[in-house]
XYZ file of C-alpha atoms in Angstrom:
576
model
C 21.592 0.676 -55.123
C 21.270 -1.592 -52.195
C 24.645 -2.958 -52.074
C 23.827 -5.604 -49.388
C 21.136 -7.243 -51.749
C 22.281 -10.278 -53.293
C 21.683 -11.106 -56.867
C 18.134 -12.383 -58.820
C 16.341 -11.410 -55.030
C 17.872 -14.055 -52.932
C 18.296 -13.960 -49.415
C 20.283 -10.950 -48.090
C 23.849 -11.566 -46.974
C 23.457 -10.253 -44.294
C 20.365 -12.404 -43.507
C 19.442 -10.865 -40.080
C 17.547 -7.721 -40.885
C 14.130 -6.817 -41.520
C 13.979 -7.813 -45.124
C 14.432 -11.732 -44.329
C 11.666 -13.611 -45.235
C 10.654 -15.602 -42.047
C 10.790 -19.517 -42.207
C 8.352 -21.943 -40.706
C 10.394 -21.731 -37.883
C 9.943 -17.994 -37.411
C 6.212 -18.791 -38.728
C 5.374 -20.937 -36.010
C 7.062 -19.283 -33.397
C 5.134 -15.884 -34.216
C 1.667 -17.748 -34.671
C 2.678 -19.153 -30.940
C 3.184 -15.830 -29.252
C 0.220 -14.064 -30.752
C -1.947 -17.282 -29.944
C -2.003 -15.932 -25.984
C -1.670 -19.686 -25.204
C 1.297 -20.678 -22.761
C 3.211 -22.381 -25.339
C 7.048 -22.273 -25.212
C 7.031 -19.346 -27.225
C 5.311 -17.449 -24.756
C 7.855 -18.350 -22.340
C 10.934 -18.104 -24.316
C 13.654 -16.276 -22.504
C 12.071 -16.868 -18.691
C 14.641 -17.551 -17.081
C 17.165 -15.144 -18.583
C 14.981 -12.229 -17.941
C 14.297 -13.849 -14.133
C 18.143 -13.388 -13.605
C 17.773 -9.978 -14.775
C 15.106 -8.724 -12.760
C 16.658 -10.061 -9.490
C 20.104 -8.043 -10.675
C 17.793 -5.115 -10.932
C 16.491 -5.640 -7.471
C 19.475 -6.513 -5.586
C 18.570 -3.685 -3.661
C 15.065 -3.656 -3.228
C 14.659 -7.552 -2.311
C 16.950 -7.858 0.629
C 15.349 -4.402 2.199
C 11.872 -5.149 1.815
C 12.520 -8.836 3.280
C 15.314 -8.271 6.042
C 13.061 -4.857 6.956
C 9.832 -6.980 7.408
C 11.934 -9.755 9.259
C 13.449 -7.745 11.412
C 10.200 -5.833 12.255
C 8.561 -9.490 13.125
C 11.497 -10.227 15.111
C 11.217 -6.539 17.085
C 7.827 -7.176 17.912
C 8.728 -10.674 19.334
C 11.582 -9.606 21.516
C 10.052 -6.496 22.682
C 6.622 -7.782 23.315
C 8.637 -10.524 25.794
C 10.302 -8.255 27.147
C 8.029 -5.212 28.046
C 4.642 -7.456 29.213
C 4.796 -9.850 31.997
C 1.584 -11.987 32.353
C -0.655 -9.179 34.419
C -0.067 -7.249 31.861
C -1.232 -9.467 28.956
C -4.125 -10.407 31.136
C -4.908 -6.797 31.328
C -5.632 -6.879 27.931
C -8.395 -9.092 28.103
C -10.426 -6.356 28.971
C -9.880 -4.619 25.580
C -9.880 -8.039 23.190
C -13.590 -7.640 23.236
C -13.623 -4.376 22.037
C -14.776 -3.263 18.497
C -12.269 -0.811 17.927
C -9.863 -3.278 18.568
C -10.823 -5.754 16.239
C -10.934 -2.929 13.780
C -7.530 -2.194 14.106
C -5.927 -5.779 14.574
C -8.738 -8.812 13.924
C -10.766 -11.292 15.272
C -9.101 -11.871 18.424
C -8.609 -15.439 18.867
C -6.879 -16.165 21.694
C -6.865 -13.113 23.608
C -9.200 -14.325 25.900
C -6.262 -16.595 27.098
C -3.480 -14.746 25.995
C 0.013 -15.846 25.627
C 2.771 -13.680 24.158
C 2.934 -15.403 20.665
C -1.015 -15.026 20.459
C -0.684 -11.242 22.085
C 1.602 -10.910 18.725
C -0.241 -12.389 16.314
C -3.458 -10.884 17.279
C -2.237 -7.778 17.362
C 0.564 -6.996 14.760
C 0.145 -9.819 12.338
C -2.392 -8.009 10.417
C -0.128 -4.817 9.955
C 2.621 -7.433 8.345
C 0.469 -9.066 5.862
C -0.109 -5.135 4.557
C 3.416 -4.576 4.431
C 3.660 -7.794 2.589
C 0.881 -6.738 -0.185
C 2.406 -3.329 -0.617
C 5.879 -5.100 -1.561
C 4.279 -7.380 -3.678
C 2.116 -4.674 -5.258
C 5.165 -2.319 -6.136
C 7.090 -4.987 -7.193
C 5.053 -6.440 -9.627
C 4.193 -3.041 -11.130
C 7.780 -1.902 -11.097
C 8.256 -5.046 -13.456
C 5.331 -5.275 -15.945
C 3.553 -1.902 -16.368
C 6.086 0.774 -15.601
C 8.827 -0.852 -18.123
C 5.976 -0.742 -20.828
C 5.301 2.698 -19.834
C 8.743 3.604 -20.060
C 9.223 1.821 -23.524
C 11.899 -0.391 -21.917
C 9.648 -3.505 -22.211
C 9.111 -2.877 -26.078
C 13.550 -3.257 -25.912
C 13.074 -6.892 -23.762
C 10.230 -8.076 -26.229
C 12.671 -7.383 -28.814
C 14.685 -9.917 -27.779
C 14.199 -14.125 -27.958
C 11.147 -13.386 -25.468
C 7.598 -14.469 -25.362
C 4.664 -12.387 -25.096
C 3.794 -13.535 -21.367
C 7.565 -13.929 -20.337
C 7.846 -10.351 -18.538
C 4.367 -10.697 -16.358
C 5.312 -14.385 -15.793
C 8.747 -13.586 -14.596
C 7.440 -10.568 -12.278
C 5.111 -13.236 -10.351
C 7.910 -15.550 -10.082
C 10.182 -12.910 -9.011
C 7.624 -11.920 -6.117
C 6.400 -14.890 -4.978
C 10.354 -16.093 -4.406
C 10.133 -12.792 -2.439
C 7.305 -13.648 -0.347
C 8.990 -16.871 0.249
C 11.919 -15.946 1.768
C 9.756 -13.288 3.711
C 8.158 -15.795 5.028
C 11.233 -18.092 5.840
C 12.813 -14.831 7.666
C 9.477 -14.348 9.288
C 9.439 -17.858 10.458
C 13.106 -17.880 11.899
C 12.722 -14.563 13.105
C 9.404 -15.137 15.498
C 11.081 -18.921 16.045
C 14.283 -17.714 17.498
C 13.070 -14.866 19.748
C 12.292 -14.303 23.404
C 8.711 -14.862 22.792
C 9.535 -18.738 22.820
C 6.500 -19.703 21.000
C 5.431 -23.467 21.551
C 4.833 -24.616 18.192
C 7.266 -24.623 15.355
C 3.717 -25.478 12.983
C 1.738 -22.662 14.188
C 5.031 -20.662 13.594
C 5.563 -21.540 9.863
C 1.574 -20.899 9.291
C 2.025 -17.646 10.947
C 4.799 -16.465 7.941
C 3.083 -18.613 5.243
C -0.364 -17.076 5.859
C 1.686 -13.348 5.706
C 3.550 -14.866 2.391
C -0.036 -16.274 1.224
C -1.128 -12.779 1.516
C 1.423 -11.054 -0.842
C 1.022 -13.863 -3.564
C -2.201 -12.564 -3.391
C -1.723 -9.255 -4.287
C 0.664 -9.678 -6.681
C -1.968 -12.073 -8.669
C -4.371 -9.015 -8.376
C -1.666 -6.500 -9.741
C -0.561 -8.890 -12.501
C -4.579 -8.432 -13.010
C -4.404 -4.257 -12.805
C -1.520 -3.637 -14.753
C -3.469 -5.202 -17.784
C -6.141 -2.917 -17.245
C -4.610 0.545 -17.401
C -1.743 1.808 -19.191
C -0.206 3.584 -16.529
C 1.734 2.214 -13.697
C 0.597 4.748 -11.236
C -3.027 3.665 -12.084
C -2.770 0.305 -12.419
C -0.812 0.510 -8.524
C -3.669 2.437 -7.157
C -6.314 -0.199 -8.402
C -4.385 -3.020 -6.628
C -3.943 -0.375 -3.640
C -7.721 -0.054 -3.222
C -8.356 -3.948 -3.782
C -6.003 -3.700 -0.434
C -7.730 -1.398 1.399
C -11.311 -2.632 0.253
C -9.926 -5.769 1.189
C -9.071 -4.145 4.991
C -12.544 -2.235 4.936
C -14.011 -5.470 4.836
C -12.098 -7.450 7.372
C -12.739 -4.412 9.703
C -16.463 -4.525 9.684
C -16.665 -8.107 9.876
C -14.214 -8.354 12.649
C -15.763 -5.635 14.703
C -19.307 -7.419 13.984
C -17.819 -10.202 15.290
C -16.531 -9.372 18.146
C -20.120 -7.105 18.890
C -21.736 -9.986 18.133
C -23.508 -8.818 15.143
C -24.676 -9.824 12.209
C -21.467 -9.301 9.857
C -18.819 -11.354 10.717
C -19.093 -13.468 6.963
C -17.552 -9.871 5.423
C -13.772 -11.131 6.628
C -14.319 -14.288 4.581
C -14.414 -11.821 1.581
C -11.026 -10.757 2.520
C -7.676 -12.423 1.348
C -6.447 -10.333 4.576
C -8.932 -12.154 6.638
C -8.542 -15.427 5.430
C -5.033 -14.980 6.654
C -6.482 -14.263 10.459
C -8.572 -17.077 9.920
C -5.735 -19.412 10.015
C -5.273 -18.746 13.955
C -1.691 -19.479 14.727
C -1.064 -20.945 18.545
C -5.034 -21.033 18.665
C -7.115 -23.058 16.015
C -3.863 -23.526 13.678
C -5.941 -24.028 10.842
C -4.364 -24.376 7.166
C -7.107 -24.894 5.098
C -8.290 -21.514 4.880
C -5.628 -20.281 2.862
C -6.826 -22.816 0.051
C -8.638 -19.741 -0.239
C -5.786 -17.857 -1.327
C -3.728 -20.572 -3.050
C -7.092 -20.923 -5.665
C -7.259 -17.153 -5.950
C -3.898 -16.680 -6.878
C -4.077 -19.408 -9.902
C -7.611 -17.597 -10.976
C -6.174 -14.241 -10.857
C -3.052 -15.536 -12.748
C -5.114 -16.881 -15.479
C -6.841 -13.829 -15.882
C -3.658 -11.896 -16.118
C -2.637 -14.328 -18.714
C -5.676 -13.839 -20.807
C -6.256 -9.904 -20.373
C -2.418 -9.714 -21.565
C -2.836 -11.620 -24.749
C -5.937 -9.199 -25.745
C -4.169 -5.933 -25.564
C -1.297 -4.120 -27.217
C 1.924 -3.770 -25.941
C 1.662 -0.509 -24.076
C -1.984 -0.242 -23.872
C -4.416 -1.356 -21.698
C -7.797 -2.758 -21.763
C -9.652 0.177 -20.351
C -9.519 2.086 -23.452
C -8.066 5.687 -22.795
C -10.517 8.438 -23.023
C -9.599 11.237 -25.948
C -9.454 14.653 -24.408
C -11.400 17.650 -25.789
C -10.359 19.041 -28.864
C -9.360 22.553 -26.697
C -8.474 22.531 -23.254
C -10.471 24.612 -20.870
C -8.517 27.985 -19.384
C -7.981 25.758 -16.178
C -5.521 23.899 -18.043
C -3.673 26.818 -19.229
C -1.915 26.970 -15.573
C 0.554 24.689 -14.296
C -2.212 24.221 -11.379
C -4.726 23.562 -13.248
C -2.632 20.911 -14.924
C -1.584 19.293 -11.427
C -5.540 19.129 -10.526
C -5.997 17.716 -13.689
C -3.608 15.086 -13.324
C -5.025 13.952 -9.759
C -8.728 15.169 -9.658
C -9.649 11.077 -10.799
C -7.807 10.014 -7.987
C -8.616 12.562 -5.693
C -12.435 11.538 -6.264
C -12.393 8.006 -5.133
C -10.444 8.700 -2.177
C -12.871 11.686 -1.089
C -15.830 8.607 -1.909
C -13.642 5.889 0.105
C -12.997 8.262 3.286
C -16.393 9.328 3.451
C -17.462 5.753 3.377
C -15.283 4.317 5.752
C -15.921 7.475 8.040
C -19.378 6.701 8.503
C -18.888 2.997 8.543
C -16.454 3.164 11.276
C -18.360 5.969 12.804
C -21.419 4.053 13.142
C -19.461 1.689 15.661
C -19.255 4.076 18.269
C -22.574 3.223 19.965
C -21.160 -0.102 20.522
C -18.423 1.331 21.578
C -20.759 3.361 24.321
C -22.528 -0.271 25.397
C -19.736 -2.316 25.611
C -18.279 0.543 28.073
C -21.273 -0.363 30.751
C -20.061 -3.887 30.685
C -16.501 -2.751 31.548
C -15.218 -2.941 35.396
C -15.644 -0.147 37.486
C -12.272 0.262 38.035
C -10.942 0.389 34.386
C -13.717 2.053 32.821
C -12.385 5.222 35.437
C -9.272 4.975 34.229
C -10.303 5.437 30.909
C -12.712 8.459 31.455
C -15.611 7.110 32.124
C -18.065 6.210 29.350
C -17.572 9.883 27.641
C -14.137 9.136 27.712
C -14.407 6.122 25.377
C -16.431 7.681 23.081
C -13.867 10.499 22.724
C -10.991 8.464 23.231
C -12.351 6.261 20.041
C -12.952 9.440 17.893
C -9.839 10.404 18.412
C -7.574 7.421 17.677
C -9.705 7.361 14.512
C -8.489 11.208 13.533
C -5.063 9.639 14.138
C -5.986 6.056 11.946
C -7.502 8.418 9.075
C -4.063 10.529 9.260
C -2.002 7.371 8.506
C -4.530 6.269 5.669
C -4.305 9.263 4.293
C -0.518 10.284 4.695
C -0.342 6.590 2.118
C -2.532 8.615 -0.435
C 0.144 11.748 0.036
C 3.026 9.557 -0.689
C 1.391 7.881 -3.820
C 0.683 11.287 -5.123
C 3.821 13.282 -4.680
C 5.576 9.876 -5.959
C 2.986 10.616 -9.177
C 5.362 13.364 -9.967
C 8.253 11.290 -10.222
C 5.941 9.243 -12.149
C 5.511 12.208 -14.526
C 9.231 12.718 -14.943
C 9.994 9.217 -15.661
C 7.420 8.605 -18.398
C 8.864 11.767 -20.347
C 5.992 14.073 -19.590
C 7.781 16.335 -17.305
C 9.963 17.513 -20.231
C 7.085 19.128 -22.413
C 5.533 20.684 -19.683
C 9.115 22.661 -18.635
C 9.762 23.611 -22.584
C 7.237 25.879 -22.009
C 7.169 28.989 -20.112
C 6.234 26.893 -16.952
C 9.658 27.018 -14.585
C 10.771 23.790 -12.595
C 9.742 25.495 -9.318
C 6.352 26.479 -10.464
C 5.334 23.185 -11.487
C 6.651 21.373 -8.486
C 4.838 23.972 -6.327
C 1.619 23.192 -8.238
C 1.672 19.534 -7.852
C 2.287 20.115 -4.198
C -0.256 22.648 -4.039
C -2.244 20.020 -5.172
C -1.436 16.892 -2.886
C -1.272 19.204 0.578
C -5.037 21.094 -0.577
C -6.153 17.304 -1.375
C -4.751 16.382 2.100
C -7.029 18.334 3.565
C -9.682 17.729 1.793
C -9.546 13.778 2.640
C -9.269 14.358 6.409
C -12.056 16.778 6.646
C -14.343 14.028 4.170
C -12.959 11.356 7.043
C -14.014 13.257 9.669
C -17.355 14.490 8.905
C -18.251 10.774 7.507
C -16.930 10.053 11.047
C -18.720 12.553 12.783
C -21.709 11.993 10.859
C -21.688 8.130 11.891
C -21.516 8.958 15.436
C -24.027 11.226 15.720
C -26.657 8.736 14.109
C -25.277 5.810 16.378
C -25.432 7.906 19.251
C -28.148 9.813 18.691
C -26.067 12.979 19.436
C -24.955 15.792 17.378
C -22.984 17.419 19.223
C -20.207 14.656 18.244
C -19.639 16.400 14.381
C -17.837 18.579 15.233
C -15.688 17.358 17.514
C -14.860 14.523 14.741
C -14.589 17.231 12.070
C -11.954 19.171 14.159
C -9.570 16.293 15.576
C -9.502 15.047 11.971
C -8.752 18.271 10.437
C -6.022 18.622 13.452
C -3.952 16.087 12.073
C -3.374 17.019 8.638
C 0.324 19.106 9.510
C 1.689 15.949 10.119
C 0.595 14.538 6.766
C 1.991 17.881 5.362
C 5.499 17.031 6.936
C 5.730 14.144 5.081
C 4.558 15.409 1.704
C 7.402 18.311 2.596
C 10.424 15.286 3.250
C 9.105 13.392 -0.198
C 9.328 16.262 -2.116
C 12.341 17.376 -0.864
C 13.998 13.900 -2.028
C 12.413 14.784 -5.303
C 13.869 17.825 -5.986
C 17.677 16.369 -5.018
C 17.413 12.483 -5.233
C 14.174 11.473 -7.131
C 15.430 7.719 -7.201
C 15.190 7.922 -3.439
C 11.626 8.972 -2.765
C 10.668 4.913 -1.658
C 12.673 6.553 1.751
C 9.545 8.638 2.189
C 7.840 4.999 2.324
C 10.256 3.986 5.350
C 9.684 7.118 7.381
C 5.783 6.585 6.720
C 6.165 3.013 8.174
C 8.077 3.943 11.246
C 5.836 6.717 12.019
C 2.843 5.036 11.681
C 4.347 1.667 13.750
C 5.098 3.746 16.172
C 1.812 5.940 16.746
C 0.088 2.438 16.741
C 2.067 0.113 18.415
C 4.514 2.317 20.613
C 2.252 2.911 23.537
C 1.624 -0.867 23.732
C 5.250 -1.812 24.178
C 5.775 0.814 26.401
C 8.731 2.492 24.321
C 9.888 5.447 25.579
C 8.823 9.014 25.265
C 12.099 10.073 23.033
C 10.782 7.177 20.699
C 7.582 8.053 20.786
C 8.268 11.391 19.622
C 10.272 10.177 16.214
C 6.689 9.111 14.430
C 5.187 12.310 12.862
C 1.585 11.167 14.219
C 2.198 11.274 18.035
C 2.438 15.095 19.030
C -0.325 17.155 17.608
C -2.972 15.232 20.357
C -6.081 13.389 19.648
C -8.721 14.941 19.689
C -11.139 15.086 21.638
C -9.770 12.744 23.799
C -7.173 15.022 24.270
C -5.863 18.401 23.572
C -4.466 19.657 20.650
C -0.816 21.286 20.306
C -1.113 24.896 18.653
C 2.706 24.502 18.664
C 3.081 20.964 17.001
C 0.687 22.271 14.322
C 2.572 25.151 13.751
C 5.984 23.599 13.364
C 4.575 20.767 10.885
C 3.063 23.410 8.718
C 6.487 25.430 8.904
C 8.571 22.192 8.453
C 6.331 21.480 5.425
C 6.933 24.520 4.023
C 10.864 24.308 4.252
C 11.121 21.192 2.830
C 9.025 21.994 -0.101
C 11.167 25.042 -0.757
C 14.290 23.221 -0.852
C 12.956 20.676 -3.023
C 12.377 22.990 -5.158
C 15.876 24.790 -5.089
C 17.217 21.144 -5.792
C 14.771 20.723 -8.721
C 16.377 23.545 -10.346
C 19.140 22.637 -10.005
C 19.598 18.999 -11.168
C 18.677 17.297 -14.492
C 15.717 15.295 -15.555
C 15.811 11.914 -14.550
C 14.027 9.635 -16.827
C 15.516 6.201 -16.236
């Protein structure tokens, strides 16, 4: 007997539990949220959960925006301080080169270069990334991994709309773009590079902020699409690199004078560039931006109110009946678990091998219309063409070391969505598994970088009409993969002792690869230099390769791995 009932079937006493019957009220309130319409319903509990999320990311906020600041203001101050005017004249020479719009942009301004255009030309591009991949995480961190983890199912619970999570994680970001921007602004503003417009300053930081509003409108899109976080991140991760694929060609068209140069207006990265700060200082391209960001927010919106909480709208595929003996192994598990993304990355570093590949006969003609005296300096025509091919084995190794991170971070991934814990209750041990999912990611490694190189070498040959450039390509690619392997080793080694701190692996990737870019430019010294993982194996075949730096990476992986494992035994799951 139900001693909570009240008599003749009236209302519980208790009146809060499952058994009341709902009033119009409740009626309407429940026809409102399942009506996908923006209603107040769908919004109910905004700004509560807002308040929340920014607790939550007390952390995270001021590191990704005071680390991007400060790298703006770096850049600035150094940049002022390390090139007097020959020297930014000297690099007039180079603004017309392909590879260098590949790697930076367009180029406005270098012709007449000042420091704030020197800066903007040549780093700004490398911010607005930065600012995509914050927005990117951030958004996903918020809407897909807390339904992953059931935690949103808990918030929904609550006096919350159906929209008022994904509405709250764009809010959240774009607040986080703005006050990127705002530290962007002061910190390029303030420094010794003295720029002469405080305009063309503030559209230099809002075109960077523009940027990551972006992206977070295209993962509010992905996370719809997929169920799992991990997914729904890479999706929005290759949007970003299609995105830079795109500027790239069109930006070395452009500055070959070819035929390509509308590809960067495809590009929310290249509408960005287009803006031109200290140049053309031109705001209306990021209308461009501003009216993708509402589309892709509507979208969102509308995907969201035609799926399940926790699922997504790419229906997932049921498995076979039986697994296959591959899956009987914890390797063959691991393979299984990364083989989908494993496949478009082999696709996309083919690709962008050959594309990039197929520049280096204009590399080759632009070298005849070079002076005498720099074009020695630089090797002569040969030396171009092997200098290029090798600072593209060391531009695939960064690309790549991005998909290494993202995949040993997929093990974390594992662990946090409760699948970890199945797989260990049988009689697969904590060291075996992580080995296997390293195994994995430092075989897959290699795979990419040989796929980059022979697209590479393969584009070459055809736009030089010589062979004998494959395997050169093949090799200086292949060379670099230790250092990739070095920073698998330090992510997994935070795995097996601190799992909440693998996002360091993310810093160490960033310094590295700012330095290997960047470091030669701002003439930084050698003992800098040497703190990026990507500067001491050699590029080859521009130059020679160190048997001894290649050794030492491989060994260092190695270590690393093994003591992440020795931690993994030795600590608990972590699963919030």
């Amino acid at each position: 007997m139900n001693l909570l009932a009240a008599p003749d079937g009236d209302r519980p006493i208790h009146g809060g539990g499952p058994t009341a019957p709902r009033t119009s009220r409740h009626r309407g309130a429940h026809e409102r949220e399942g009506s996908g319409r923006l209603g107040e319903g769908n919004l109910a509990g905004l700004g509560h959960l807002l308040r929340f999320m920014i607790l939550r990311d007390r952390l995270w906020l001021p590191i990704w925006v005071l680390a991007l600041s400060a790298l703006t203001a770096y850049f600035a101050n150094a940049i002022a301080v390390v090139m007097d005017s020959d020297s930014l004249q000297a690099m007039t020479a180079f603004a017309k080169n392909p590879v260098m719009a590949l790697i930076t942009g367009p180029g406005y301004g270098l012709d007449e270069v000042t420091v704030p255009r020197f800066i903007v030309g040549m780093y700004g591009l490398f911010l607005m990334i930065g600012a995509a991949l914050m927005s990117i995480l951030t958004v996903s961190r918020h809407t897909r991994a807390e339904e992953q983890t059931g935690r949103a199912e808990l918030v929904r619970a609550g006096v919350t709309g159906r929209h008022t999570q994904l509405l709250a994680g764009l809010v959240l970001t774009v607040f986080m773009n703005f006050l990127l921007a705002a530290g962007m602004a002061a910190a390029f503003g303030f420094s010794q590079a003295e720029p002469d417009s405080w305009s063309a300053t503030v559209l230099f930081a809002v075109g960077i902020g523009a940027v990551g509003c972006v992206f977070a409108a295209v993962t509010a899109v992905t996370v719809q699409l997929s169920a799992f976080a991990r997914a729904a991140s890479s999706m929005a991760g290759a949007v970003l690199a299609l995105s830079f694929v795109l500027r790239g060609i069109g930006d070395m068209s452009h500055v070959s004078g070819g035929s390509l140069d509308w590809l960067s207006w495809l590009s929310p990265l290249g509408w960005a560039q287009q803006t031109a700060p200290f140049t053309l200082d031109r705001w209306w391209p990021l209308l461009y931006s501003a009216g993708l960001f509402a589309v892709l927010v509507v979208v969102a919106v509308v995907l969201q109110s035609r799926r399940d909480l926790g699922a997504g709208i790419v229906a997932e595929r049921l498995g076979r009946s039986q697994a296959g003996p591959l899956l009987s192994t914890p390797l063959g598990l691991a393979l299984r678990l990364q083989a989908s993304s494993l496949i478009w990355w082999s696709l996309s570093m083919l690709v962008m091998g050959v594309v990039f590949g197929s520049f280096t006969g204009s590399m080759d003609e632009g070298a005849a219309g070079m002076p005498p005296e720099i074009l020695s300096i630089m090797g002569g025509r040969s030396g171009i063409v092997d200098g290029y091919l090798g600072y593209m084995a060391l531009y695939f190794a960064i690309i790549v070391s991005a998909y290494a991170v993202i995949s040993a971070g997929g093990l974390r991934s594992e662990e946090a969505a409760f699948h970890t814990e199945p797989v260990l209750a049988t009689a697969v041990s904590r060291a075996g598994w992580l080995a296997s999912w390293a195994v994995v990611t430092l075989v897959g490694s290699g795979w990419l970088m040989a796929m980059a190189g022979l697209g590479e070498g393969v584009g070459a040959a055809v736009s030089m009409d010589d062979w004998s450039l494959l395997w050169p390509s093949l090799l200086g690619h292949l060379a670099q993969t230790p250092s990739i392997w070095a920073l698998l080793g330090f992510a997994y080694l935070l795995f097996g002792f601190a799992p909440r701190l693998m996002s360091l692996s993310w810093i160490v990737f960033g310094a590295s690869a700012v330095l290997a870019l960047f470091g030669g430019l701002m003439q930084l010294d050698e003992a800098v230099l040497d703190l990026s993982l990507f500067t001491h194996i050699g590029q080859y075949p521009a130059q020679d390769l160190s048997a001894e730096a290649v050794l030492w990476f491989t060994v260092i992986a190695v270590v690393l791995i093994g003591a992440g494992m020795v931690g993994f035994r030795r600590r608990d799951l972590v699963t919030a």
